[in-house]
Amino acid sequence: MIFVISGPSGSGKTTLRGRLLKDKELKPRLANPISFATRPKRLGEQNGKGYFFISEEKFQKKLKAKKILEWTEYLDYYYGTPKDFVETQLKKRKHLILCLDLKGAARIKQLYPKNTVTVFILPPSFAALGDRIGRRCKQTRQQEIAQRLRLAKKELLAASKFDYSVVNENLAQAVKDLKYIILKEIAR
């Protein structure tokens, strides 16, 4: 199975994925591809943990060589999922968990329609989302925060197109909800 978690910036999808990957029951069953990113590293980030930070030129070469399964451009940076890793894990019969934007979620669902489950992460409110983005992006320009909020409004309209939705008001409860969905779908 491929579990795709999507939602607007600040919804908590990356935090939720991290908690699921540490869960004793799920950890041995889930694989997490590390995405390529052309954006600069943020404070505390390390190359190969969360992202492989590469130049736009290298990204374009990988794209041309069909080494990227799905990709997107977000706030003038490129992000993509390594194709080889996904294919290898599926051959090993491992389940994958991906954090993707709407376009990426649709692409994975198109490529693997029978074994992809999409989950949209909703904030408790738009005001809460704005607070989260502001706190997380202290080093980010105000203009970028405004861009993220404009994009979030559009993304929230797509929640009904996903297989499941989870409201991330309480992190522990959202993790439980996601774990329930994953175990339910694996058991099918």
C-alpha positions as protocol buffer text, in pm:
chain_id: "A"
residue {
  index: 1
  type: MET
  ca { x: 0 y: 0 z: 0 }
}
residue {
  index: 2
  type: ILE
  ca { x: 100 y: 359 z: -58 }
}
residue {
  index: 3
  type: PHE
  ca { x: -38 y: 604 z: 196 }
}
residue {
  index: 4
  type: VAL
  ca { x: -34 y: 963 z: 74 }
}
residue {
  index: 5
  type: ILE
  ca { x: -77 y: 1233 z: 336 }
}
residue {
  index: 6
  type: SER
  ca { x: -161 y: 1574 z: 199 }
}
residue {
  index: 7
  type: GLY
  ca { x: -282 y: 1907 z: 331 }
}
residue {
  index: 8
  type: PRO
  ca { x: -187 y: 2270 z: 339 }
}
residue {
  index: 9
  type: SER
  ca { x: 141 y: 2399 z: 476 }
}
residue {
  index: 10
  type: GLY
  ca { x: 114 y: 2404 z: 855 }
}
residue {
  index: 11
  type: SER
  ca { x: -149 y: 2128 z: 878 }
}
residue {
  index: 12
  type: GLY
  ca { x: 100 y: 1898 z: 1051 }
}
residue {
  index: 13
  type: LYS
  ca { x: 139 y: 1630 z: 785 }
}
residue {
  index: 14
  type: THR
  ca { x: 517 y: 1599 z: 827 }
}
residue {
  index: 15
  type: THR
  ca { x: 490 y: 1582 z: 1207 }
}
residue {
  index: 16
  type: LEU
  ca { x: 216 y: 1319 z: 1180 }
}
residue {
  index: 17
  type: ARG
  ca { x: 421 y: 1111 z: 936 }
}
residue {
  index: 18
  type: GLY
  ca { x: 716 y: 1131 z: 1175 }
}
residue {
  index: 19
  type: ARG
  ca { x: 507 y: 1004 z: 1466 }
}
residue {
  index: 20
  type: LEU
  ca { x: 370 y: 716 z: 1257 }
}
residue {
  index: 21
  type: LEU
  ca { x: 721 y: 616 z: 1152 }
}
residue {
  index: 22
  type: LYS
  ca { x: 821 y: 597 z: 1521 }
}
residue {
  index: 23
  type: ASP
  ca { x: 517 y: 391 z: 1622 }
}
residue {
  index: 24
  type: LYS
  ca { x: 634 y: 45 z: 1739 }
}
residue {
  index: 25
  type: GLU
  ca { x: 360 y: -135 z: 1547 }
}
residue {
  index: 26
  type: LEU
  ca { x: 392 y: 63 z: 1224 }
}
residue {
  index: 27
  type: LYS
  ca { x: 769 y: 127 z: 1209 }
}
residue {
  index: 28
  type: PRO
  ca { x: 863 y: -217 z: 1071 }
}
residue {
  index: 29
  type: ARG
  ca { x: 584 y: -200 z: 811 }
}
residue {
  index: 30
  type: LEU
  ca { x: 634 y: 150 z: 670 }
}
residue {
  index: 31
  type: ALA
  ca { x: 901 y: 293 z: 443 }
}
residue {
  index: 32
  type: ASN
  ca { x: 951 y: 664 z: 393 }
}
residue {
  index: 33
  type: PRO
  ca { x: 1119 y: 794 z: 78 }
}
residue {
  index: 34
  type: ILE
  ca { x: 1334 y: 1100 z: 126 }
}
residue {
  index: 35
  type: SER
  ca { x: 1231 y: 1365 z: -127 }
}
residue {
  index: 36
  type: PHE
  ca { x: 1455 y: 1577 z: -343 }
}
residue {
  index: 37
  type: ALA
  ca { x: 1427 y: 1953 z: -277 }
}
residue {
  index: 38
  type: THR
  ca { x: 1588 y: 2254 z: -442 }
}
residue {
  index: 39
  type: ARG
  ca { x: 1510 y: 2492 z: -157 }
}
residue {
  index: 40
  type: PRO
  ca { x: 1779 y: 2593 z: 93 }
}
residue {
  index: 41
  type: LYS
  ca { x: 1805 y: 2398 z: 416 }
}
residue {
  index: 42
  type: ARG
  ca { x: 1628 y: 2551 z: 714 }
}
residue {
  index: 43
  type: LEU
  ca { x: 1797 y: 2587 z: 1050 }
}
residue {
  index: 44
  type: GLY
  ca { x: 1852 y: 2241 z: 1200 }
}
residue {
  index: 45
  type: GLU
  ca { x: 1785 y: 2045 z: 880 }
}
residue {
  index: 46
  type: GLN
  ca { x: 2038 y: 1793 z: 753 }
}
residue {
  index: 47
  type: ASN
  ca { x: 2084 y: 1667 z: 401 }
}
residue {
  index: 48
  type: GLY
  ca { x: 1945 y: 1313 z: 373 }
}
residue {
  index: 49
  type: LYS
  ca { x: 1707 y: 1358 z: 668 }
}
residue {
  index: 50
  type: GLY
  ca { x: 1370 y: 1467 z: 539 }
}
residue {
  index: 51
  type: TYR
  ca { x: 1513 y: 1591 z: 209 }
}
residue {
  index: 52
  type: PHE
  ca { x: 1804 y: 1549 z: -27 }
}
residue {
  index: 53
  type: PHE
  ca { x: 1891 y: 1912 z: -99 }
}
residue {
  index: 54
  type: ILE
  ca { x: 2006 y: 1939 z: -459 }
}
residue {
  index: 55
  type: SER
  ca { x: 2051 y: 2212 z: -715 }
}
residue {
  index: 56
  type: GLU
  ca { x: 1780 y: 2292 z: -965 }
}
residue {
  index: 57
  type: GLU
  ca { x: 2015 y: 2171 z: -1240 }
}
residue {
  index: 58
  type: LYS
  ca { x: 2053 y: 1827 z: -1074 }
}
residue {
  index: 59
  type: PHE
  ca { x: 1678 y: 1812 z: -1018 }
}
residue {
  index: 60
  type: GLN
  ca { x: 1611 y: 1878 z: -1388 }
}
residue {
  index: 61
  type: LYS
  ca { x: 1863 y: 1607 z: -1487 }
}
residue {
  index: 62
  type: LYS
  ca { x: 1690 y: 1353 z: -1260 }
}
residue {
  index: 63
  type: LEU
  ca { x: 1354 y: 1455 z: -1401 }
}
residue {
  index: 64
  type: LYS
  ca { x: 1475 y: 1414 z: -1758 }
}
residue {
  index: 65
  type: ALA
  ca { x: 1624 y: 1072 z: -1671 }
}
residue {
  index: 66
  type: LYS
  ca { x: 1283 y: 967 z: -1527 }
}
residue {
  index: 67
  type: LYS
  ca { x: 1432 y: 915 z: -1180 }
}
residue {
  index: 68
  type: ILE
  ca { x: 1157 y: 1123 z: -1019 }
}
residue {
  index: 69
  type: LEU
  ca { x: 817 y: 958 z: -976 }
}
residue {
  index: 70
  type: GLU
  ca { x: 619 y: 1275 z: -905 }
}
residue {
  index: 71
  type: TRP
  ca { x: 723 y: 1635 z: -858 }
}
residue {
  index: 72
  type: THR
  ca { x: 594 y: 1981 z: -791 }
}
residue {
  index: 73
  type: GLU
  ca { x: 707 y: 2340 z: -789 }
}
residue {
  index: 74
  type: TYR
  ca { x: 616 y: 2516 z: -465 }
}
residue {
  index: 75
  type: LEU
  ca { x: 711 y: 2877 z: -386 }
}
residue {
  index: 76
  type: ASP
  ca { x: 974 y: 2874 z: -663 }
}
residue {
  index: 77
  type: TYR
  ca { x: 1141 y: 2551 z: -544 }
}
residue {
  index: 78
  type: TYR
  ca { x: 1113 y: 2197 z: -681 }
}
residue {
  index: 79
  type: TYR
  ca { x: 1029 y: 1887 z: -478 }
}
residue {
  index: 80
  type: GLY
  ca { x: 1016 y: 1528 z: -603 }
}
residue {
  index: 81
  type: THR
  ca { x: 987 y: 1166 z: -494 }
}
residue {
  index: 82
  type: PRO
  ca { x: 1270 y: 929 z: -598 }
}
residue {
  index: 83
  type: LYS
  ca { x: 1126 y: 663 z: -828 }
}
residue {
  index: 84
  type: ASP
  ca { x: 1389 y: 393 z: -754 }
}
residue {
  index: 85
  type: PHE
  ca { x: 1320 y: 395 z: -380 }
}
residue {
  index: 86
  type: VAL
  ca { x: 944 y: 360 z: -424 }
}
residue {
  index: 87
  type: GLU
  ca { x: 975 y: 79 z: -678 }
}
residue {
  index: 88
  type: THR
  ca { x: 1227 y: -109 z: -460 }
}
residue {
  index: 89
  type: GLN
  ca { x: 1007 y: -85 z: -149 }
}
residue {
  index: 90
  type: LEU
  ca { x: 699 y: -203 z: -337 }
}
residue {
  index: 91
  type: LYS
  ca { x: 893 y: -506 z: -468 }
}
residue {
  index: 92
  type: LYS
  ca { x: 991 y: -581 z: -106 }
}
residue {
  index: 93
  type: ARG
  ca { x: 618 y: -561 z: -21 }
}
residue {
  index: 94
  type: LYS
  ca { x: 674 y: -269 z: 216 }
}
residue {
  index: 95
  type: HIS
  ca { x: 406 y: -6 z: 266 }
}
residue {
  index: 96
  type: LEU
  ca { x: 504 y: 352 z: 186 }
}
residue {
  index: 97
  type: ILE
  ca { x: 400 y: 674 z: 351 }
}
residue {
  index: 98
  type: LEU
  ca { x: 438 y: 995 z: 149 }
}
residue {
  index: 99
  type: CYS
  ca { x: 370 y: 1361 z: 231 }
}
residue {
  index: 100
  type: LEU
  ca { x: 270 y: 1527 z: -96 }
}
residue {
  index: 101
  type: ASP
  ca { x: 85 y: 1824 z: -235 }
}
residue {
  index: 102
  type: LEU
  ca { x: -244 y: 1784 z: -423 }
}
residue {
  index: 103
  type: LYS
  ca { x: -76 y: 1733 z: -759 }
}
residue {
  index: 104
  type: GLY
  ca { x: 159 y: 1469 z: -619 }
}
residue {
  index: 105
  type: ALA
  ca { x: -125 y: 1285 z: -446 }
}
residue {
  index: 106
  type: ALA
  ca { x: -322 y: 1275 z: -772 }
}
residue {
  index: 107
  type: ARG
  ca { x: -16 y: 1152 z: -964 }
}
residue {
  index: 108
  type: ILE
  ca { x: 53 y: 865 z: -723 }
}
residue {
  index: 109
  type: LYS
  ca { x: -318 y: 769 z: -726 }
}
residue {
  index: 110
  type: GLN
  ca { x: -301 y: 768 z: -1108 }
}
residue {
  index: 111
  type: LEU
  ca { x: 15 y: 553 z: -1117 }
}
residue {
  index: 112
  type: TYR
  ca { x: -93 y: 309 z: -845 }
}
residue {
  index: 113
  type: PRO
  ca { x: -475 y: 326 z: -837 }
}
residue {
  index: 114
  type: LYS
  ca { x: -536 y: -9 z: -666 }
}
residue {
  index: 115
  type: ASN
  ca { x: -299 y: 34 z: -375 }
}
residue {
  index: 116
  type: THR
  ca { x: -295 y: 407 z: -298 }
}
residue {
  index: 117
  type: VAL
  ca { x: -487 y: 552 z: -5 }
}
residue {
  index: 118
  type: THR
  ca { x: -505 y: 931 z: 23 }
}
residue {
  index: 119
  type: VAL
  ca { x: -555 y: 1117 z: 351 }
}
residue {
  index: 120
  type: PHE
  ca { x: -609 y: 1492 z: 375 }
}
residue {
  index: 121
  type: ILE
  ca { x: -496 y: 1663 z: 695 }
}
residue {
  index: 122
  type: LEU
  ca { x: -724 y: 1948 z: 799 }
}
residue {
  index: 123
  type: PRO
  ca { x: -639 y: 2219 z: 1050 }
}
residue {
  index: 124
  type: PRO
  ca { x: -897 y: 2284 z: 1323 }
}
residue {
  index: 125
  type: SER
  ca { x: -956 y: 2629 z: 1166 }
}
residue {
  index: 126
  type: PHE
  ca { x: -802 y: 2863 z: 913 }
}
residue {
  index: 127
  type: ALA
  ca { x: -696 y: 3095 z: 1197 }
}
residue {
  index: 128
  type: ALA
  ca { x: -511 y: 2807 z: 1366 }
}
residue {
  index: 129
  type: LEU
  ca { x: -341 y: 2727 z: 1037 }
}
residue {
  index: 130
  type: GLY
  ca { x: -227 y: 3089 z: 1007 }
}
residue {
  index: 131
  type: ASP
  ca { x: -83 y: 3076 z: 1360 }
}
residue {
  index: 132
  type: ARG
  ca { x: 103 y: 2751 z: 1284 }
}
residue {
  index: 133
  type: ILE
  ca { x: 253 y: 2884 z: 962 }
}
residue {
  index: 134
  type: GLY
  ca { x: 360 y: 3204 z: 1137 }
}
residue {
  index: 135
  type: ARG
  ca { x: 527 y: 3014 z: 1424 }
}
residue {
  index: 136
  type: ARG
  ca { x: 696 y: 2761 z: 1196 }
}
residue {
  index: 137
  type: CYS
  ca { x: 818 y: 3018 z: 950 }
}
residue {
  index: 138
  type: LYS
  ca { x: 975 y: 3271 z: 1185 }
}
residue {
  index: 139
  type: GLN
  ca { x: 1270 y: 3293 z: 948 }
}
residue {
  index: 140
  type: THR
  ca { x: 1041 y: 3311 z: 646 }
}
residue {
  index: 141
  type: ARG
  ca { x: 956 y: 3634 z: 475 }
}
residue {
  index: 142
  type: GLN
  ca { x: 608 y: 3774 z: 541 }
}
residue {
  index: 143
  type: GLN
  ca { x: 544 y: 3754 z: 166 }
}
residue {
  index: 144
  type: GLU
  ca { x: 603 y: 3376 z: 171 }
}
residue {
  index: 145
  type: ILE
  ca { x: 368 y: 3335 z: 469 }
}
residue {
  index: 146
  type: ALA
  ca { x: 98 y: 3521 z: 275 }
}
residue {
  index: 147
  type: GLN
  ca { x: 162 y: 3296 z: -28 }
}
residue {
  index: 148
  type: ARG
  ca { x: 129 y: 2985 z: 188 }
}
residue {
  index: 149
  type: LEU
  ca { x: -202 y: 3107 z: 329 }
}
residue {
  index: 150
  type: ARG
  ca { x: -343 y: 3191 z: -16 }
}
residue {
  index: 151
  type: LEU
  ca { x: -246 y: 2846 z: -141 }
}
residue {
  index: 152
  type: ALA
  ca { x: -390 y: 2682 z: 173 }
}
residue {
  index: 153
  type: LYS
  ca { x: -734 y: 2831 z: 98 }
}
residue {
  index: 154
  type: LYS
  ca { x: -732 y: 2661 z: -243 }
}
residue {
  index: 155
  type: GLU
  ca { x: -597 y: 2333 z: -105 }
}
residue {
  index: 156
  type: LEU
  ca { x: -864 y: 2308 z: 165 }
}
residue {
  index: 157
  type: LEU
  ca { x: -1129 y: 2295 z: -108 }
}
residue {
  index: 158
  type: ALA
  ca { x: -982 y: 1965 z: -232 }
}
residue {
  index: 159
  type: ALA
  ca { x: -1026 y: 1771 z: 94 }
}
residue {
  index: 160
  type: SER
  ca { x: -1343 y: 1599 z: -30 }
}
residue {
  index: 161
  type: LYS
  ca { x: -1149 y: 1438 z: -318 }
}
residue {
  index: 162
  type: PHE
  ca { x: -940 y: 1230 z: -76 }
}
residue {
  index: 163
  type: ASP
  ca { x: -1021 y: 883 z: 57 }
}
residue {
  index: 164
  type: TYR
  ca { x: -1005 y: 1008 z: 418 }
}
residue {
  index: 165
  type: SER
  ca { x: -978 y: 1336 z: 608 }
}
residue {
  index: 166
  type: VAL
  ca { x: -828 y: 1381 z: 953 }
}
residue {
  index: 167
  type: VAL
  ca { x: -858 y: 1700 z: 1158 }
}
residue {
  index: 168
  type: ASN
  ca { x: -531 y: 1776 z: 1332 }
}
residue {
  index: 169
  type: GLU
  ca { x: -654 y: 1969 z: 1633 }
}
residue {
  index: 170
  type: ASN
  ca { x: -500 y: 1734 z: 1890 }
}
residue {
  index: 171
  type: LEU
  ca { x: -177 y: 1574 z: 1768 }
}
residue {
  index: 172
  type: ALA
  ca { x: -211 y: 1252 z: 1970 }
}
residue {
  index: 173
  type: GLN
  ca { x: -567 y: 1197 z: 1845 }
}
residue {
  index: 174
  type: ALA
  ca { x: -470 y: 1272 z: 1485 }
}
residue {
  index: 175
  type: VAL
  ca { x: -189 y: 1013 z: 1510 }
}
residue {
  index: 176
  type: LYS
  ca { x: -440 y: 757 z: 1643 }
}
residue {
  index: 177
  type: ASP
  ca { x: -683 y: 837 z: 1361 }
}
residue {
  index: 178
  type: LEU
  ca { x: -413 y: 797 z: 1097 }
}
residue {
  index: 179
  type: LYS
  ca { x: -283 y: 476 z: 1252 }
}
residue {
  index: 180
  type: TYR
  ca { x: -637 y: 334 z: 1251 }
}
residue {
  index: 181
  type: ILE
  ca { x: -674 y: 418 z: 880 }
}
residue {
  index: 182
  type: ILE
  ca { x: -340 y: 259 z: 792 }
}
residue {
  index: 183
  type: LEU
  ca { x: -404 y: -62 z: 987 }
}
residue {
  index: 184
  type: LYS
  ca { x: -755 y: -88 z: 845 }
}
residue {
  index: 185
  type: GLU
  ca { x: -631 y: -52 z: 488 }
}
residue {
  index: 186
  type: ILE
  ca { x: -340 y: -292 z: 536 }
}
residue {
  index: 187
  type: ALA
  ca { x: -582 y: -555 z: 673 }
}
residue {
  index: 188
  type: ARG
  ca { x: -799 y: -541 z: 361 }
}
